[in-house]
Amino acid sequence: GQCVQFGDMARGLPGIEFRNNLLLSDGANDITFVGRDRSVLDQVRFDYNWRQVRSATPGTADAAGLIGAANDQIRDRIELLSTDPKSPDFLRPAADSPLATGGAGKDDPSLPSYVGAVPPKGVEPWDWDKTWRWKIHAGK
């Protein structure tokens, strides 16, 4: 079903980013808007998200609620080493997977070059404090 919902937000909020995420949905909506004024989404930067989602039929409620981003990767199926939460490779991309190098880090040094929370084998986990320090000091 749905992974993330955005609702009405205050206007003028700086620096809202939804980037470099791995989202796995069995439904047709993974990122949706549930508020009244969709234009608030213009202040959110969406990119480098890899999304496993079923294609929504145009004209349906699923299609109307879906938040699309031109440079997100939307797929019917995303291959991972494991989707079993008990596995040590849960949500880990293979080292030769596009997820291993398809992250925002190739264009933004404050983010990892892999997509999602779990790095490929042989890659150090990302230091998210680095991201917060970068954003605060760079004023972004």
Short mmCIF file of N, CA and C in Angstrom, two decimals:
data_model
loop_
_atom_site.label_atom_id
_atom_site.label_comp_id
_atom_site.label_asym_id
_atom_site.label_seq_id
_atom_site.Cartn_x
_atom_site.Cartn_y
_atom_site.Cartn_z
N GLY A 1 0.80 -1.19 0.00
CA GLY A 1 0.00 0.00 0.00
C GLY A 1 0.84 1.25 0.00
N GLN A 2 0.36 2.25 0.67
CA GLN A 2 1.04 3.54 0.71
C GLN A 2 2.24 3.50 1.63
N CYS A 3 3.31 4.15 1.21
CA CYS A 3 4.53 4.23 2.02
C CYS A 3 4.63 5.56 2.74
N VAL A 4 4.31 6.66 2.05
CA VAL A 4 4.46 8.01 2.60
C VAL A 4 3.27 8.85 2.16
N GLN A 5 2.73 9.62 3.10
CA GLN A 5 1.67 10.56 2.77
C GLN A 5 2.11 11.97 3.10
N PHE A 6 1.86 12.90 2.18
CA PHE A 6 2.07 14.31 2.43
C PHE A 6 0.70 14.95 2.55
N GLY A 7 0.57 15.88 3.49
CA GLY A 7 -0.67 16.60 3.68
C GLY A 7 -0.42 18.09 3.54
N ASP A 8 -1.37 18.88 4.00
CA ASP A 8 -1.21 20.33 3.95
C ASP A 8 -0.04 20.75 4.83
N MET A 9 0.80 21.61 4.30
CA MET A 9 1.97 22.13 5.01
C MET A 9 1.91 23.65 4.99
N ALA A 10 2.60 24.25 5.92
CA ALA A 10 2.71 25.70 5.91
C ALA A 10 3.49 26.12 4.65
N ARG A 11 3.21 27.27 4.15
CA ARG A 11 3.94 27.80 2.99
C ARG A 11 5.27 28.38 3.43
N GLY A 12 6.23 28.37 2.52
CA GLY A 12 7.52 29.01 2.77
C GLY A 12 8.48 28.21 3.63
N LEU A 13 8.25 26.92 3.78
CA LEU A 13 9.18 26.09 4.55
C LEU A 13 10.39 25.79 3.68
N PRO A 14 11.57 26.21 4.08
CA PRO A 14 12.74 26.00 3.23
C PRO A 14 13.37 24.62 3.43
N GLY A 15 14.00 24.12 2.38
CA GLY A 15 14.86 22.95 2.49
C GLY A 15 14.17 21.61 2.70
N ILE A 16 12.93 21.46 2.27
CA ILE A 16 12.27 20.17 2.42
C ILE A 16 12.71 19.28 1.26
N GLU A 17 13.28 18.13 1.60
CA GLU A 17 13.77 17.22 0.58
C GLU A 17 13.26 15.81 0.85
N PHE A 18 12.85 15.13 -0.20
CA PHE A 18 12.50 13.72 -0.14
C PHE A 18 13.31 13.07 -1.25
N ARG A 19 14.51 12.60 -0.89
CA ARG A 19 15.49 12.17 -1.88
C ARG A 19 16.17 10.87 -1.46
N ASN A 20 16.58 10.11 -2.47
CA ASN A 20 17.46 8.97 -2.27
C ASN A 20 16.81 7.83 -1.49
N ASN A 21 15.50 7.71 -1.59
CA ASN A 21 14.76 6.69 -0.84
C ASN A 21 14.46 5.47 -1.70
N LEU A 22 14.36 4.34 -1.05
CA LEU A 22 13.89 3.11 -1.67
C LEU A 22 12.51 2.83 -1.10
N LEU A 23 11.51 2.77 -1.97
CA LEU A 23 10.13 2.54 -1.55
C LEU A 23 9.60 1.31 -2.26
N LEU A 24 9.06 0.38 -1.49
CA LEU A 24 8.52 -0.86 -2.05
C LEU A 24 7.04 -0.93 -1.71
N SER A 25 6.20 -0.87 -2.71
CA SER A 25 4.76 -0.90 -2.50
C SER A 25 4.15 -2.01 -3.34
N ASP A 26 3.15 -2.67 -2.79
CA ASP A 26 2.39 -3.65 -3.56
C ASP A 26 1.23 -2.98 -4.28
N GLY A 27 0.95 -1.73 -3.92
CA GLY A 27 -0.18 -1.03 -4.49
C GLY A 27 0.22 -0.08 -5.60
N ALA A 28 -0.73 0.76 -5.99
CA ALA A 28 -0.49 1.72 -7.06
C ALA A 28 -0.10 3.09 -6.52
N ASN A 29 -0.14 3.25 -5.21
CA ASN A 29 0.24 4.51 -4.59
C ASN A 29 1.32 4.25 -3.56
N ASP A 30 2.45 4.90 -3.71
CA ASP A 30 3.49 4.77 -2.69
C ASP A 30 3.71 6.11 -1.99
N ILE A 31 3.74 7.19 -2.74
CA ILE A 31 3.85 8.53 -2.19
C ILE A 31 2.57 9.27 -2.61
N THR A 32 1.79 9.69 -1.63
CA THR A 32 0.51 10.31 -1.96
C THR A 32 0.34 11.65 -1.26
N PHE A 33 -0.59 12.43 -1.79
CA PHE A 33 -0.97 13.69 -1.17
C PHE A 33 -2.39 13.54 -0.67
N VAL A 34 -2.62 13.88 0.61
CA VAL A 34 -3.94 13.73 1.22
C VAL A 34 -4.50 15.05 1.72
N GLY A 35 -3.88 16.15 1.32
CA GLY A 35 -4.33 17.46 1.80
C GLY A 35 -5.30 18.12 0.83
N ARG A 36 -5.50 19.41 1.02
CA ARG A 36 -6.43 20.17 0.19
C ARG A 36 -5.73 20.91 -0.95
N ASP A 37 -4.53 21.45 -0.68
CA ASP A 37 -3.85 22.29 -1.66
C ASP A 37 -2.55 21.64 -2.11
N ARG A 38 -2.60 20.95 -3.22
CA ARG A 38 -1.46 20.21 -3.74
C ARG A 38 -0.27 21.10 -4.09
N SER A 39 -0.51 22.39 -4.27
CA SER A 39 0.59 23.29 -4.66
C SER A 39 1.66 23.40 -3.58
N VAL A 40 1.36 22.99 -2.33
CA VAL A 40 2.39 23.03 -1.28
C VAL A 40 3.54 22.07 -1.61
N LEU A 41 3.28 21.09 -2.48
CA LEU A 41 4.33 20.15 -2.86
C LEU A 41 5.42 20.81 -3.71
N ASP A 42 5.14 21.99 -4.24
CA ASP A 42 6.14 22.71 -5.03
C ASP A 42 7.36 23.09 -4.20
N GLN A 43 7.22 23.14 -2.88
CA GLN A 43 8.34 23.51 -2.02
C GLN A 43 9.16 22.29 -1.57
N VAL A 44 8.80 21.10 -2.05
CA VAL A 44 9.51 19.87 -1.69
C VAL A 44 10.34 19.41 -2.88
N ARG A 45 11.59 19.10 -2.62
CA ARG A 45 12.45 18.56 -3.67
C ARG A 45 12.34 17.03 -3.65
N PHE A 46 11.83 16.47 -4.74
CA PHE A 46 11.72 15.03 -4.92
C PHE A 46 12.71 14.61 -6.00
N ASP A 47 13.65 13.72 -5.68
CA ASP A 47 14.48 13.13 -6.72
C ASP A 47 15.31 11.97 -6.19
N TYR A 48 15.82 11.19 -7.12
CA TYR A 48 16.67 10.03 -6.84
C TYR A 48 16.00 8.97 -5.97
N ASN A 49 14.68 8.97 -5.95
CA ASN A 49 13.95 7.92 -5.25
C ASN A 49 13.73 6.75 -6.21
N TRP A 50 13.93 5.55 -5.73
CA TRP A 50 13.62 4.36 -6.50
C TRP A 50 12.37 3.77 -5.90
N ARG A 51 11.37 3.54 -6.76
CA ARG A 51 10.03 3.22 -6.28
C ARG A 51 9.49 1.98 -6.99
N GLN A 52 9.19 0.96 -6.20
CA GLN A 52 8.51 -0.21 -6.73
C GLN A 52 7.03 0.01 -6.47
N VAL A 53 6.29 0.21 -7.54
CA VAL A 53 4.88 0.52 -7.42
C VAL A 53 4.15 0.00 -8.65
N ARG A 54 2.95 -0.49 -8.44
CA ARG A 54 2.12 -0.94 -9.55
C ARG A 54 1.64 0.27 -10.32
N SER A 55 1.60 0.20 -11.62
CA SER A 55 1.13 1.32 -12.44
C SER A 55 -0.33 1.62 -12.13
N ALA A 56 -0.61 2.90 -11.91
CA ALA A 56 -1.99 3.33 -11.63
C ALA A 56 -2.72 3.57 -12.95
N THR A 57 -3.97 3.18 -12.99
CA THR A 57 -4.79 3.41 -14.17
C THR A 57 -5.15 4.88 -14.24
N PRO A 58 -4.84 5.56 -15.37
CA PRO A 58 -5.19 6.98 -15.49
C PRO A 58 -6.68 7.22 -15.23
N GLY A 59 -6.96 8.32 -14.51
CA GLY A 59 -8.33 8.68 -14.20
C GLY A 59 -8.88 8.06 -12.93
N THR A 60 -8.13 7.18 -12.28
CA THR A 60 -8.60 6.55 -11.04
C THR A 60 -8.14 7.37 -9.83
N ALA A 61 -8.70 7.06 -8.67
CA ALA A 61 -8.30 7.73 -7.43
C ALA A 61 -6.82 7.47 -7.15
N ASP A 62 -6.33 6.25 -7.46
CA ASP A 62 -4.91 5.95 -7.27
C ASP A 62 -4.04 6.90 -8.08
N ALA A 63 -4.40 7.10 -9.33
CA ALA A 63 -3.62 7.98 -10.20
C ALA A 63 -3.70 9.43 -9.73
N ALA A 64 -4.86 9.86 -9.25
CA ALA A 64 -5.04 11.24 -8.80
C ALA A 64 -4.22 11.56 -7.56
N GLY A 65 -4.06 10.59 -6.66
CA GLY A 65 -3.34 10.84 -5.42
C GLY A 65 -1.84 10.67 -5.50
N LEU A 66 -1.37 10.02 -6.55
CA LEU A 66 0.05 9.71 -6.68
C LEU A 66 0.90 10.96 -6.90
N ILE A 67 1.99 11.05 -6.16
CA ILE A 67 2.95 12.13 -6.37
C ILE A 67 4.03 11.57 -7.28
N GLY A 68 4.16 12.16 -8.43
CA GLY A 68 5.18 11.72 -9.38
C GLY A 68 6.32 12.70 -9.41
N ALA A 69 7.51 12.19 -9.61
CA ALA A 69 8.69 13.04 -9.77
C ALA A 69 9.38 12.61 -11.06
N ALA A 70 9.66 13.57 -11.91
CA ALA A 70 10.20 13.26 -13.24
C ALA A 70 11.48 12.45 -13.17
N ASN A 71 12.31 12.69 -12.19
CA ASN A 71 13.59 11.97 -12.15
C ASN A 71 13.66 10.90 -11.07
N ASP A 72 12.50 10.45 -10.58
CA ASP A 72 12.46 9.24 -9.75
C ASP A 72 12.47 8.04 -10.69
N GLN A 73 12.97 6.93 -10.21
CA GLN A 73 12.94 5.68 -10.98
C GLN A 73 11.75 4.87 -10.49
N ILE A 74 10.75 4.72 -11.32
CA ILE A 74 9.55 3.99 -10.95
C ILE A 74 9.54 2.67 -11.72
N ARG A 75 9.48 1.59 -10.98
CA ARG A 75 9.58 0.24 -11.56
C ARG A 75 8.46 -0.64 -11.02
N ASP A 76 8.10 -1.65 -11.81
CA ASP A 76 7.16 -2.67 -11.35
C ASP A 76 7.83 -3.59 -10.34
N ARG A 77 9.14 -3.77 -10.49
CA ARG A 77 9.90 -4.67 -9.60
C ARG A 77 11.30 -4.13 -9.42
N ILE A 78 11.77 -4.09 -8.18
CA ILE A 78 13.15 -3.69 -7.86
C ILE A 78 13.81 -4.89 -7.21
N GLU A 79 14.92 -5.31 -7.78
CA GLU A 79 15.64 -6.47 -7.28
C GLU A 79 16.56 -6.08 -6.12
N LEU A 80 16.47 -6.84 -5.04
CA LEU A 80 17.30 -6.66 -3.86
C LEU A 80 17.85 -8.03 -3.46
N LEU A 81 18.89 -8.05 -2.65
CA LEU A 81 19.41 -9.34 -2.19
C LEU A 81 18.38 -10.08 -1.34
N SER A 82 17.60 -9.34 -0.54
CA SER A 82 16.57 -9.98 0.28
C SER A 82 15.49 -8.97 0.67
N THR A 83 14.27 -9.46 0.73
CA THR A 83 13.17 -8.66 1.30
C THR A 83 12.64 -9.32 2.57
N ASP A 84 13.42 -10.23 3.10
CA ASP A 84 13.08 -10.91 4.36
C ASP A 84 13.68 -10.11 5.52
N PRO A 85 12.85 -9.54 6.40
CA PRO A 85 13.36 -8.72 7.51
C PRO A 85 14.32 -9.46 8.44
N LYS A 86 14.31 -10.78 8.41
CA LYS A 86 15.21 -11.56 9.28
C LYS A 86 16.58 -11.78 8.64
N SER A 87 16.71 -11.45 7.38
CA SER A 87 17.97 -11.66 6.66
C SER A 87 18.95 -10.52 6.93
N PRO A 88 20.25 -10.81 7.05
CA PRO A 88 21.24 -9.73 7.19
C PRO A 88 21.35 -8.89 5.92
N ASP A 89 20.81 -9.39 4.81
CA ASP A 89 20.83 -8.64 3.55
C ASP A 89 19.49 -7.98 3.23
N PHE A 90 18.65 -7.84 4.25
CA PHE A 90 17.34 -7.21 4.08
C PHE A 90 17.50 -5.83 3.45
N LEU A 91 16.84 -5.63 2.31
CA LEU A 91 16.81 -4.38 1.54
C LEU A 91 18.19 -3.95 1.02
N ARG A 92 19.13 -4.86 0.99
CA ARG A 92 20.48 -4.54 0.50
C ARG A 92 20.51 -4.73 -1.02
N PRO A 93 20.98 -3.72 -1.76
CA PRO A 93 21.13 -3.90 -3.20
C PRO A 93 22.40 -4.71 -3.51
N ALA A 94 22.36 -5.43 -4.59
CA ALA A 94 23.56 -6.13 -5.06
C ALA A 94 24.60 -5.08 -5.47
N ALA A 95 25.86 -5.43 -5.34
CA ALA A 95 26.94 -4.48 -5.67
C ALA A 95 26.90 -4.04 -7.13
N ASP A 96 26.36 -4.89 -8.02
CA ASP A 96 26.29 -4.53 -9.44
C ASP A 96 24.92 -3.98 -9.84
N SER A 97 24.07 -3.71 -8.85
CA SER A 97 22.73 -3.19 -9.09
C SER A 97 22.78 -1.70 -9.40
N PRO A 98 21.84 -1.20 -10.20
CA PRO A 98 21.76 0.26 -10.40
C PRO A 98 21.52 1.02 -9.10
N LEU A 99 20.94 0.35 -8.09
CA LEU A 99 20.74 0.99 -6.79
C LEU A 99 22.07 1.29 -6.09
N ALA A 100 23.10 0.51 -6.41
CA ALA A 100 24.40 0.67 -5.77
C ALA A 100 25.09 1.97 -6.17
N THR A 101 24.75 2.50 -7.33
CA THR A 101 25.40 3.73 -7.82
C THR A 101 24.40 4.78 -8.30
N GLY A 102 23.10 4.51 -8.14
CA GLY A 102 22.08 5.40 -8.68
C GLY A 102 21.55 6.43 -7.72
N GLY A 103 22.28 6.67 -6.63
CA GLY A 103 21.81 7.62 -5.62
C GLY A 103 22.19 9.06 -5.94
N ALA A 104 21.71 9.95 -5.13
CA ALA A 104 21.93 11.39 -5.31
C ALA A 104 23.38 11.79 -5.09
N GLY A 105 24.16 10.94 -4.42
CA GLY A 105 25.55 11.28 -4.12
C GLY A 105 26.42 11.53 -5.32
N LYS A 106 26.01 11.06 -6.48
CA LYS A 106 26.80 11.33 -7.68
C LYS A 106 26.72 12.80 -8.08
N ASP A 107 25.67 13.50 -7.63
CA ASP A 107 25.51 14.93 -7.90
C ASP A 107 25.53 15.80 -6.65
N ASP A 108 25.42 15.18 -5.47
CA ASP A 108 25.30 15.92 -4.22
C ASP A 108 26.15 15.21 -3.15
N PRO A 109 27.31 15.78 -2.79
CA PRO A 109 28.20 15.11 -1.84
C PRO A 109 27.64 14.97 -0.43
N SER A 110 26.48 15.55 -0.16
CA SER A 110 25.89 15.40 1.17
C SER A 110 25.07 14.12 1.29
N LEU A 111 24.94 13.37 0.20
CA LEU A 111 24.14 12.14 0.20
C LEU A 111 24.95 10.98 -0.36
N PRO A 112 24.59 9.75 0.00
CA PRO A 112 25.35 8.59 -0.50
C PRO A 112 25.09 8.34 -1.99
N SER A 113 26.00 7.60 -2.60
CA SER A 113 25.85 7.26 -4.02
C SER A 113 24.92 6.07 -4.22
N TYR A 114 24.61 5.35 -3.14
CA TYR A 114 23.64 4.26 -3.24
C TYR A 114 22.27 4.75 -2.81
N VAL A 115 21.23 4.01 -3.21
CA VAL A 115 19.85 4.38 -2.90
C VAL A 115 19.36 3.55 -1.72
N GLY A 116 18.64 4.17 -0.81
CA GLY A 116 18.05 3.47 0.32
C GLY A 116 18.90 3.58 1.56
N ALA A 117 18.48 2.88 2.59
CA ALA A 117 19.14 2.97 3.89
C ALA A 117 20.28 1.97 4.06
N VAL A 118 20.30 0.92 3.23
CA VAL A 118 21.28 -0.15 3.41
C VAL A 118 22.27 -0.13 2.25
N PRO A 119 23.57 -0.04 2.55
CA PRO A 119 24.56 0.01 1.47
C PRO A 119 24.81 -1.36 0.85
N PRO A 120 25.33 -1.37 -0.37
CA PRO A 120 25.76 -2.65 -0.94
C PRO A 120 26.91 -3.23 -0.11
N LYS A 121 27.13 -4.53 -0.19
CA LYS A 121 28.25 -5.14 0.53
C LYS A 121 29.55 -4.48 0.10
N GLY A 122 30.42 -4.24 1.09
CA GLY A 122 31.71 -3.62 0.83
C GLY A 122 31.69 -2.11 0.87
N VAL A 123 30.51 -1.51 1.05
CA VAL A 123 30.38 -0.05 1.14
C VAL A 123 30.02 0.29 2.58
N GLU A 124 30.73 1.25 3.14
CA GLU A 124 30.46 1.67 4.52
C GLU A 124 29.07 2.29 4.62
N PRO A 125 28.34 2.03 5.70
CA PRO A 125 27.06 2.72 5.91
C PRO A 125 27.28 4.23 5.93
N TRP A 126 26.30 4.93 5.43
CA TRP A 126 26.39 6.39 5.32
C TRP A 126 26.33 7.05 6.69
N ASP A 127 27.13 8.08 6.88
CA ASP A 127 27.12 8.87 8.11
C ASP A 127 26.09 10.00 7.93
N TRP A 128 24.87 9.78 8.43
CA TRP A 128 23.82 10.78 8.22
C TRP A 128 24.09 12.07 8.96
N ASP A 129 24.93 12.05 9.99
CA ASP A 129 25.33 13.31 10.63
C ASP A 129 26.06 14.19 9.63
N LYS A 130 26.81 13.58 8.72
CA LYS A 130 27.51 14.33 7.67
C LYS A 130 26.49 15.11 6.82
N THR A 131 25.38 14.45 6.49
CA THR A 131 24.34 15.11 5.69
C THR A 131 23.79 16.32 6.44
N TRP A 132 23.43 16.14 7.71
CA TRP A 132 22.85 17.25 8.47
C TRP A 132 23.86 18.39 8.61
N ARG A 133 25.13 18.06 8.91
CA ARG A 133 26.16 19.11 9.03
C ARG A 133 26.32 19.84 7.70
N TRP A 134 26.35 19.12 6.61
CA TRP A 134 26.51 19.71 5.29
C TRP A 134 25.37 20.68 5.01
N LYS A 135 24.14 20.25 5.25
CA LYS A 135 22.97 21.08 4.95
C LYS A 135 22.94 22.33 5.82
N ILE A 136 23.32 22.18 7.09
CA ILE A 136 23.30 23.34 7.98
C ILE A 136 24.38 24.35 7.58
N HIS A 137 25.60 23.87 7.33
CA HIS A 137 26.69 24.78 7.01
C HIS A 137 26.62 25.32 5.60
N ALA A 138 26.05 24.56 4.69
CA ALA A 138 25.94 25.03 3.32
C ALA A 138 24.70 25.91 3.13
N GLY A 139 23.84 25.93 4.14
CA GLY A 139 22.64 26.76 4.06
C GLY A 139 21.65 26.24 3.04
N LYS A 140 21.64 24.93 2.81
CA LYS A 140 20.75 24.36 1.79
C LYS A 140 19.59 23.66 2.43
#
